[in-house]
Amino acid sequence: MVYRVGDEVIVSCEPATARVVEKHRYIMVEWPWRTADNSLNIRWNGQVALPYGDSHQEWSPYRLEPAAFALRPGDVCTVSIPPTRLHVGHYEKYDPPRNLGWTPAPTAGIHVIPPERMDMDLEDAGCMLYLGGADPIRVEPARN
């Protein structure tokens, strides 16, 4: 499906186990769904940085259990996206799949924004999610 700017969608991602690598401005976790593709010039270290804390300007739909404030490096946690109603900031289809340093490479990207952040600069307000790769992200049209 192709999504348009402003479409309302429900985004979710099944939980998976991850390990906390470090915690500073972001909480870094070993990403449970992707595998580094060492055949490319792009090098990905297998980690994803997630913003946390009330003062952080960035936003992500991913949730950690236990909550990020309780986690320390070395801890094991669950990462997921509970079903969340969001708006589409933009949508990109990749043909061929986009090489970002992991396998399988995503076939699309969707920038999502929570309703309460729609009055902000859209690039800063949301988060890019990659579809058609290893992350089991579901995007469905929102039903009113």
Tab-separated table of N, CA and C in Angstrom, residues 34 37 40 42-44 94 97-103 105-106 108 130:
chain	number	residue	atom	x	y	z
A	34	ARG	N	17.467	-7.244	12.904
A	34	ARG	CA	18.316	-7.083	11.722
A	34	ARG	C	19.656	-7.790	11.901
A	37	ASP	N	24.986	-6.402	7.278
A	37	ASP	CA	25.374	-6.870	5.948
A	37	ASP	C	26.798	-6.391	5.696
A	40	LEU	N	28.571	-4.774	2.222
A	40	LEU	CA	28.376	-3.406	1.754
A	40	LEU	C	29.457	-2.480	2.293
A	42	ILE	N	28.635	0.312	3.542
A	42	ILE	CA	27.968	0.900	4.705
A	42	ILE	C	28.119	-0.089	5.857
A	43	ARG	N	28.605	0.384	6.976
A	43	ARG	CA	28.782	-0.491	8.147
A	43	ARG	C	27.766	-0.111	9.222
A	44	TRP	N	26.988	-1.098	9.634
A	44	TRP	CA	26.032	-0.918	10.725
A	44	TRP	C	26.500	-1.797	11.868
A	94	TYR	N	11.306	1.815	-2.068
A	94	TYR	CA	12.665	1.577	-2.522
A	94	TYR	C	12.686	0.412	-3.512
A	97	PRO	N	15.529	-2.590	-3.139
A	97	PRO	CA	15.555	-2.337	-1.701
A	97	PRO	C	16.745	-1.438	-1.319
A	98	ARG	N	16.548	-0.623	-0.291
A	98	ARG	CA	17.554	0.367	0.120
A	98	ARG	C	18.621	-0.275	1.002
A	99	ASN	N	19.861	-0.156	0.584
A	99	ASN	CA	20.982	-0.690	1.361
A	99	ASN	C	21.341	0.280	2.477
A	100	LEU	N	21.091	-0.145	3.709
A	100	LEU	CA	21.375	0.693	4.873
A	100	LEU	C	22.394	0.043	5.804
A	101	GLY	N	22.974	-1.076	5.358
A	101	GLY	CA	23.983	-1.751	6.173
A	101	GLY	C	23.474	-2.983	6.882
A	102	TRP	N	22.189	-3.319	6.695
A	102	TRP	CA	21.652	-4.526	7.308
A	102	TRP	C	20.875	-5.329	6.274
A	103	THR	N	20.634	-6.579	6.635
A	103	THR	CA	19.899	-7.474	5.758
A	103	THR	C	18.743	-8.102	6.517
A	105	ALA	N	17.387	-5.869	3.324
A	105	ALA	CA	17.249	-4.427	3.115
A	105	ALA	C	15.762	-4.070	3.015
A	106	PRO	N	15.370	-2.906	3.552
A	106	PRO	CA	13.957	-2.513	3.493
A	106	PRO	C	13.515	-2.137	2.078
A	108	ALA	N	10.667	-0.144	1.780
A	108	ALA	CA	9.935	1.114	1.931
A	108	ALA	C	10.295	1.760	3.263
A	130	TYR	N	11.349	1.549	8.856
A	130	TYR	CA	11.669	0.856	7.609
A	130	TYR	C	10.829	-0.406	7.500
